[in-house]
JSON list of C-alpha atoms in Angstrom, two decimals:
[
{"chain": "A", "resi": 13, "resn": "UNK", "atom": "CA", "xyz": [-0.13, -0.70, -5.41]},
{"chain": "A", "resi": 14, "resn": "UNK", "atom": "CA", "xyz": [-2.48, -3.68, -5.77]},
{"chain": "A", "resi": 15, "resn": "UNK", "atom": "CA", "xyz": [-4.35, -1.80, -2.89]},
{"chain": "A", "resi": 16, "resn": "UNK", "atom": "CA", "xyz": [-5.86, 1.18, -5.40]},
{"chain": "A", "resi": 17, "resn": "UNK", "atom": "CA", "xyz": [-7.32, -1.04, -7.97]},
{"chain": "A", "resi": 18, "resn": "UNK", "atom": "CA", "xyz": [-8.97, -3.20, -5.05]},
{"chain": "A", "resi": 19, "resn": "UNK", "atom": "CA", "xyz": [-10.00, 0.11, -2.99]},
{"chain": "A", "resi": 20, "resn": "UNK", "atom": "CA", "xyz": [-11.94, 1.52, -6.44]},
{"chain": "A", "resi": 21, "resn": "UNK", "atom": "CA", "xyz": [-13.89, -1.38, -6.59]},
{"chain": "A", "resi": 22, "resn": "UNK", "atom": "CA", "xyz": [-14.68, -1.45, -3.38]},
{"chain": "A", "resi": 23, "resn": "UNK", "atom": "CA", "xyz": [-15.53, 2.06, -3.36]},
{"chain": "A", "resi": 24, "resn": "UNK", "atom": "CA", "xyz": [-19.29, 2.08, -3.82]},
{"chain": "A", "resi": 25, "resn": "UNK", "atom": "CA", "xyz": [-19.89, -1.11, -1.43]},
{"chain": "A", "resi": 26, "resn": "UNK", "atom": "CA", "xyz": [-18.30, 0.91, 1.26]},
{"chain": "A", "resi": 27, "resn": "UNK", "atom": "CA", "xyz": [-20.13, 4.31, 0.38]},
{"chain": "A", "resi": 28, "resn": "UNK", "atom": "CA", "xyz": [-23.28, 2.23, 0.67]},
{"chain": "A", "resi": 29, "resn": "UNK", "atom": "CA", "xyz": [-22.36, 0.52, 3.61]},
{"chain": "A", "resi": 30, "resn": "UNK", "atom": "CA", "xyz": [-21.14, 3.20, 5.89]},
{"chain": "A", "resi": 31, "resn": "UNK", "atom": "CA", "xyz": [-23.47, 5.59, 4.68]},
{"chain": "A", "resi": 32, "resn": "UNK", "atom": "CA", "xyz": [-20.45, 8.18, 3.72]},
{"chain": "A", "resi": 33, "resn": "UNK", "atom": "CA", "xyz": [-20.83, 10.93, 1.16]},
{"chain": "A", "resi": 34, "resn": "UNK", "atom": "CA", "xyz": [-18.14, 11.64, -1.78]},
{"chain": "A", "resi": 35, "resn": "UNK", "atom": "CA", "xyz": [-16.03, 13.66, -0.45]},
{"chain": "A", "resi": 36, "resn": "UNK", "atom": "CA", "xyz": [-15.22, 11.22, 2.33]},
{"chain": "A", "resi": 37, "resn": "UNK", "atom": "CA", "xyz": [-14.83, 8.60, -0.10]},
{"chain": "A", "resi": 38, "resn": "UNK", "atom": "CA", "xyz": [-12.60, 10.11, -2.46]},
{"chain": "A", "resi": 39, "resn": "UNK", "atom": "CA", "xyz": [-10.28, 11.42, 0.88]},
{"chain": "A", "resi": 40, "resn": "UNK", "atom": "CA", "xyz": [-10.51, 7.72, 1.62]},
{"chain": "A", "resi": 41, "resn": "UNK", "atom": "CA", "xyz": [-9.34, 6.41, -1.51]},
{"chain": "A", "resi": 42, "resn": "UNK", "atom": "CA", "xyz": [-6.45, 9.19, -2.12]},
{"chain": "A", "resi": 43, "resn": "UNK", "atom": "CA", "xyz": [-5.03, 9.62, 1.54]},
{"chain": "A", "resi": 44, "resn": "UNK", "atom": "CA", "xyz": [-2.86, 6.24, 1.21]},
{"chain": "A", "resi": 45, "resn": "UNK", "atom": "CA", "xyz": [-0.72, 8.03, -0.59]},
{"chain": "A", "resi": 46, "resn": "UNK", "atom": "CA", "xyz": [0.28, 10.97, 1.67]},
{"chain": "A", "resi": 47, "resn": "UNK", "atom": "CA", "xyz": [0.02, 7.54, 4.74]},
{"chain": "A", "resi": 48, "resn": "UNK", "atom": "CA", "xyz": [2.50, 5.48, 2.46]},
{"chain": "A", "resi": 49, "resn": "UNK", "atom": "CA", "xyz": [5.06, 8.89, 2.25]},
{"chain": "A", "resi": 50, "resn": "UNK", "atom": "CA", "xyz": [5.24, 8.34, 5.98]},
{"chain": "A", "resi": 51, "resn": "UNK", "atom": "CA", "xyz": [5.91, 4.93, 5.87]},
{"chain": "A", "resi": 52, "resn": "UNK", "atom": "CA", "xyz": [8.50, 5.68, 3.09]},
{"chain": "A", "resi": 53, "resn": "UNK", "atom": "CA", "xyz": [10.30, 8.07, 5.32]},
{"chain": "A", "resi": 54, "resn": "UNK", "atom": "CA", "xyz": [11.05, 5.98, 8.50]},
{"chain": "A", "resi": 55, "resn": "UNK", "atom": "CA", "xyz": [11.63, 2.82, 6.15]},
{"chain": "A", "resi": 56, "resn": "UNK", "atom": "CA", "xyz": [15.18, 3.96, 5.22]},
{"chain": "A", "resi": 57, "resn": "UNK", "atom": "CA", "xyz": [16.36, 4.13, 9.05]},
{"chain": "A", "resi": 58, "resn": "UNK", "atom": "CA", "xyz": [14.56, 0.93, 9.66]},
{"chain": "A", "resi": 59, "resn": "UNK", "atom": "CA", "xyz": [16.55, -1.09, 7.39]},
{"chain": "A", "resi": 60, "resn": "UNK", "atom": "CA", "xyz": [19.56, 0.41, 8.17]},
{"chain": "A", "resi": 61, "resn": "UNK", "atom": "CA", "xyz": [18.66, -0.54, 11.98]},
{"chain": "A", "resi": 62, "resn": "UNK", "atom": "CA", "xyz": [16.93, -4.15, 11.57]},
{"chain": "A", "resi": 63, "resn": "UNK", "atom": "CA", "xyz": [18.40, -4.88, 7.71]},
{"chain": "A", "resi": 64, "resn": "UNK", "atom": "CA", "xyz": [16.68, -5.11, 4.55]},
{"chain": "A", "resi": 65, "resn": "UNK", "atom": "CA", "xyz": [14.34, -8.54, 5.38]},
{"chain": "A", "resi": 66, "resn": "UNK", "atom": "CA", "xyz": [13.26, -8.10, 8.58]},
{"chain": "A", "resi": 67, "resn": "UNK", "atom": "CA", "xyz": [12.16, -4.40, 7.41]},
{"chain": "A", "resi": 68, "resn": "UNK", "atom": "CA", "xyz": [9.99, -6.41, 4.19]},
{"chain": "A", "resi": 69, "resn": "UNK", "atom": "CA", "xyz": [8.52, -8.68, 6.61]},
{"chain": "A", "resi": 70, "resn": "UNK", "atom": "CA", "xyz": [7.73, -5.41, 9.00]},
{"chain": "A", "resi": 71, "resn": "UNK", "atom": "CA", "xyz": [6.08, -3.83, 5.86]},
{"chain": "A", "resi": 72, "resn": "UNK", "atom": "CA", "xyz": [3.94, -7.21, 5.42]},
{"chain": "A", "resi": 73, "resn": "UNK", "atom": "CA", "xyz": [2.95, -7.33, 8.87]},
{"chain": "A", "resi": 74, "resn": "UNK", "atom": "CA", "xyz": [1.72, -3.43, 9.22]},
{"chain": "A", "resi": 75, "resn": "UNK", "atom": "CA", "xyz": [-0.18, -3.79, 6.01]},
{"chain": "A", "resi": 76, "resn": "UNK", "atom": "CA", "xyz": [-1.59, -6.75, 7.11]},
{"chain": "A", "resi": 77, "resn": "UNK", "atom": "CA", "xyz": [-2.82, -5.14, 10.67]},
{"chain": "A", "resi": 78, "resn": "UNK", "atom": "CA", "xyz": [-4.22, -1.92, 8.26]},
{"chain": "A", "resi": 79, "resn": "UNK", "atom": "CA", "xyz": [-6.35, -4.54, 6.30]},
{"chain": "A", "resi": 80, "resn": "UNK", "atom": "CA", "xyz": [-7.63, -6.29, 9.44]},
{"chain": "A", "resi": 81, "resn": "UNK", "atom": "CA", "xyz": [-8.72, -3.23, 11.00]},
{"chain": "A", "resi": 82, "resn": "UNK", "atom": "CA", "xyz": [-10.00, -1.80, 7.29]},
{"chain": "A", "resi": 83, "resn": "UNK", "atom": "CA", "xyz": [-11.86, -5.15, 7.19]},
{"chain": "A", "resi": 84, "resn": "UNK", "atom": "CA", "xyz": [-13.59, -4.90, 10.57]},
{"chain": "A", "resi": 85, "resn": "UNK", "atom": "CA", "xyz": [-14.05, -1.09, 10.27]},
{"chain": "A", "resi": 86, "resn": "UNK", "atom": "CA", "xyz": [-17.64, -0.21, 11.41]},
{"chain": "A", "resi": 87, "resn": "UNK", "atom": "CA", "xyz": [-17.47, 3.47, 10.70]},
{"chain": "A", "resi": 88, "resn": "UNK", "atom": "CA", "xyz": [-15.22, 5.96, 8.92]},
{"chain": "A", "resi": 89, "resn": "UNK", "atom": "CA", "xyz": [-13.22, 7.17, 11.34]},
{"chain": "A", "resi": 90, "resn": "UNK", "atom": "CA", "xyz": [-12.19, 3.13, 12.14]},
{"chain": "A", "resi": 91, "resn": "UNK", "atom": "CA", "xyz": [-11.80, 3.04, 8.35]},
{"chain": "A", "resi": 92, "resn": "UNK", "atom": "CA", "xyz": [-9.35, 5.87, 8.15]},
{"chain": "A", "resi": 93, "resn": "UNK", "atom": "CA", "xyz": [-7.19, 4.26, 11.19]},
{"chain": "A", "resi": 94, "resn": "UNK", "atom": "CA", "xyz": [-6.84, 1.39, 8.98]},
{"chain": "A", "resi": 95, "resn": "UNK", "atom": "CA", "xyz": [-6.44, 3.15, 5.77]},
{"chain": "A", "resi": 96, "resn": "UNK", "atom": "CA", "xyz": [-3.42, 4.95, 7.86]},
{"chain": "A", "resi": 97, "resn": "UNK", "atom": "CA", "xyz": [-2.12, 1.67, 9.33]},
{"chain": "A", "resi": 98, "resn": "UNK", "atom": "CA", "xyz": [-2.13, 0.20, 5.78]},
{"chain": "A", "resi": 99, "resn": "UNK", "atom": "CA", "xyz": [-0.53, 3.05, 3.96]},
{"chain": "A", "resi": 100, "resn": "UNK", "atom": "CA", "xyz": [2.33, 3.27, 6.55]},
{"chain": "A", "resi": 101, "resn": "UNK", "atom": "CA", "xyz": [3.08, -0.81, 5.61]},
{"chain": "A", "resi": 102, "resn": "UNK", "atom": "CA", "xyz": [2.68, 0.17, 1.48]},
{"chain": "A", "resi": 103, "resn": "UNK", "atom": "CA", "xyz": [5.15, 2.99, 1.99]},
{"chain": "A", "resi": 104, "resn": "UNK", "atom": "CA", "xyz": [7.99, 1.22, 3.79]},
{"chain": "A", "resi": 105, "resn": "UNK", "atom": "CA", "xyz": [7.03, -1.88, 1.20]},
{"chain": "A", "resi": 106, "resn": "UNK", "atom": "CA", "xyz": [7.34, 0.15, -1.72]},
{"chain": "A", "resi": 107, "resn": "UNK", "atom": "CA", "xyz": [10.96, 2.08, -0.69]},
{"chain": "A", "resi": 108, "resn": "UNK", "atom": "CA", "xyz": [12.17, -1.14, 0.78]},
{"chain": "A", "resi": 109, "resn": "UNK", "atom": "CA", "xyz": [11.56, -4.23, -1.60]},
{"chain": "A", "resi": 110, "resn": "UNK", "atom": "CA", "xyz": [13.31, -2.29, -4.72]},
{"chain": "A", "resi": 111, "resn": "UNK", "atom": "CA", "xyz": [16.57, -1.82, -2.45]},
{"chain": "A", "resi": 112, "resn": "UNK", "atom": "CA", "xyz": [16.87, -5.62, -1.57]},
{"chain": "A", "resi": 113, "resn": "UNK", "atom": "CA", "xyz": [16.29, -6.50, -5.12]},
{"chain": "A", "resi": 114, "resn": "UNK", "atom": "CA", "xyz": [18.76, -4.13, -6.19]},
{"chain": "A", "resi": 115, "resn": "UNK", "atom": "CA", "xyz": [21.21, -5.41, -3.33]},
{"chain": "A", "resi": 116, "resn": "UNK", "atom": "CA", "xyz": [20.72, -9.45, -4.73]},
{"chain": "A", "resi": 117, "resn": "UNK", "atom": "CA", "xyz": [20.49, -9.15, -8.08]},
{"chain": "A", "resi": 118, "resn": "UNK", "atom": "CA", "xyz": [23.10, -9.81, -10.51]},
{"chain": "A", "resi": 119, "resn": "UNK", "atom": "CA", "xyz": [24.34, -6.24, -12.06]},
{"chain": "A", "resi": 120, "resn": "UNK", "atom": "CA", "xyz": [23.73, -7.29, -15.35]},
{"chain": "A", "resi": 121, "resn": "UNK", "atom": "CA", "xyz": [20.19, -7.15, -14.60]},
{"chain": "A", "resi": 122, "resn": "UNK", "atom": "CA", "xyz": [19.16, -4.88, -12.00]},
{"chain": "A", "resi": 123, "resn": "UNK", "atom": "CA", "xyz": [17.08, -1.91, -13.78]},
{"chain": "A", "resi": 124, "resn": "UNK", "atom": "CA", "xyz": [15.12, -4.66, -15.29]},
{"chain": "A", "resi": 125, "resn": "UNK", "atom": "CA", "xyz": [14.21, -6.13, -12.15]},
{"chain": "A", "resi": 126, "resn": "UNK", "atom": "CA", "xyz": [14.40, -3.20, -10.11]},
{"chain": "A", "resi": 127, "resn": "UNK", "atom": "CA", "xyz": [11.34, -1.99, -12.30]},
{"chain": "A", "resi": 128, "resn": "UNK", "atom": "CA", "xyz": [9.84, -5.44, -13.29]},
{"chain": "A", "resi": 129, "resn": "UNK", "atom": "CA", "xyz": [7.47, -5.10, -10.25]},
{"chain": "A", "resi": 130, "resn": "UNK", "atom": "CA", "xyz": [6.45, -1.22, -10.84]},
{"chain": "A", "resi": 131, "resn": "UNK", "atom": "CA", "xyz": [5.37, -1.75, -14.57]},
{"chain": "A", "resi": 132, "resn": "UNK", "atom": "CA", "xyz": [3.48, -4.42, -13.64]},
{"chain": "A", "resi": 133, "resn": "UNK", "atom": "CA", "xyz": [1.63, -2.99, -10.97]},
{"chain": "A", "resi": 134, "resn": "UNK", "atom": "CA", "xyz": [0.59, -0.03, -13.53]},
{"chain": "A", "resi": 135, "resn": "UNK", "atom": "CA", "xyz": [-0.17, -2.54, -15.80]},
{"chain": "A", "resi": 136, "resn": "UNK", "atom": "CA", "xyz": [-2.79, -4.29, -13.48]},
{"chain": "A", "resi": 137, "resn": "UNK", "atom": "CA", "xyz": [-4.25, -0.95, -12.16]},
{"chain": "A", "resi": 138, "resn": "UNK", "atom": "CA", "xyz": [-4.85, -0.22, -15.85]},
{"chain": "A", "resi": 139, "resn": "UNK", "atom": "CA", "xyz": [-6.56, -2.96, -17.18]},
{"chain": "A", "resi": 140, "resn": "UNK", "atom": "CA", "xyz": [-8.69, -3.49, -13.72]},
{"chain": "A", "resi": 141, "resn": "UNK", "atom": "CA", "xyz": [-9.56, 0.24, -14.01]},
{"chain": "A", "resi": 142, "resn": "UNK", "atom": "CA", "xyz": [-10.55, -0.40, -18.28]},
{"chain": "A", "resi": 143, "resn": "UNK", "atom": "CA", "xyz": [-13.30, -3.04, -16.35]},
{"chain": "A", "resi": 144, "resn": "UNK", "atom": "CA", "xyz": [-14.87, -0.90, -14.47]}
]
């Protein structure tokens, strides 16, 4: 979830900028995760209606609406529409993509690139978050 270590960085600009106190800010930076359980949940029927790509390129083009409209947000509330926009996109994204890899890959290796992707992800969030 490239979108946490970017979010924690961004954290303070947007506490500045929006003039929001900690509280909101740390509901901000969590609530993608309860957003992307939602997406999670209707991704399954999804695929099974539209198939596995057309669902990944449905999961690109939600998150990219949620960081459009968290890019042009001019107040929390705007922020929080985006934030839920983008967390529905990173939930079907994240049940999806490990399906379709699972589905073309070669069974000799599937676990290891079924969970290529997620130990990489940690990987990055940890050594961003050791930088900051």
């Amino acid at each position: 979830m490239v979108n946490i270590g970017v979010m924690s960085g961004a954290g303070l600009f947007i506490k500045d900028d929006l003039k929001i106190s900690d509280v909101q800010l740390e509901i901000l930076m969590g609530i993608i995760n309860l957003y992307s359980l939602l997406g999670s949940a209707a991704a399954g029927r999804t695929s099974d209606w539209v198939g596995r790509r057309y669902t990944i390129v449905l999961a690109a083009a939600i998150f990219f609406v949620g960081a459009l409209l968290m890019g042009f947000a001019t107040n929390y509330a705007f922020l929080m529409v985006g934030r839920f926009v983008a967390g529905i996109g990173v939930g079907y994204a994240l049940l999806i993509a490990p399906v379709y890899t699972a589905e073309l890959s070669p069974a000799a290796s599937r676990g290891f690139l079924t969970s290529f992707p997620e130990v990489f992800i940690n990987t990055g969030i940890f050594i961003f978050s050791c930088f900051l």
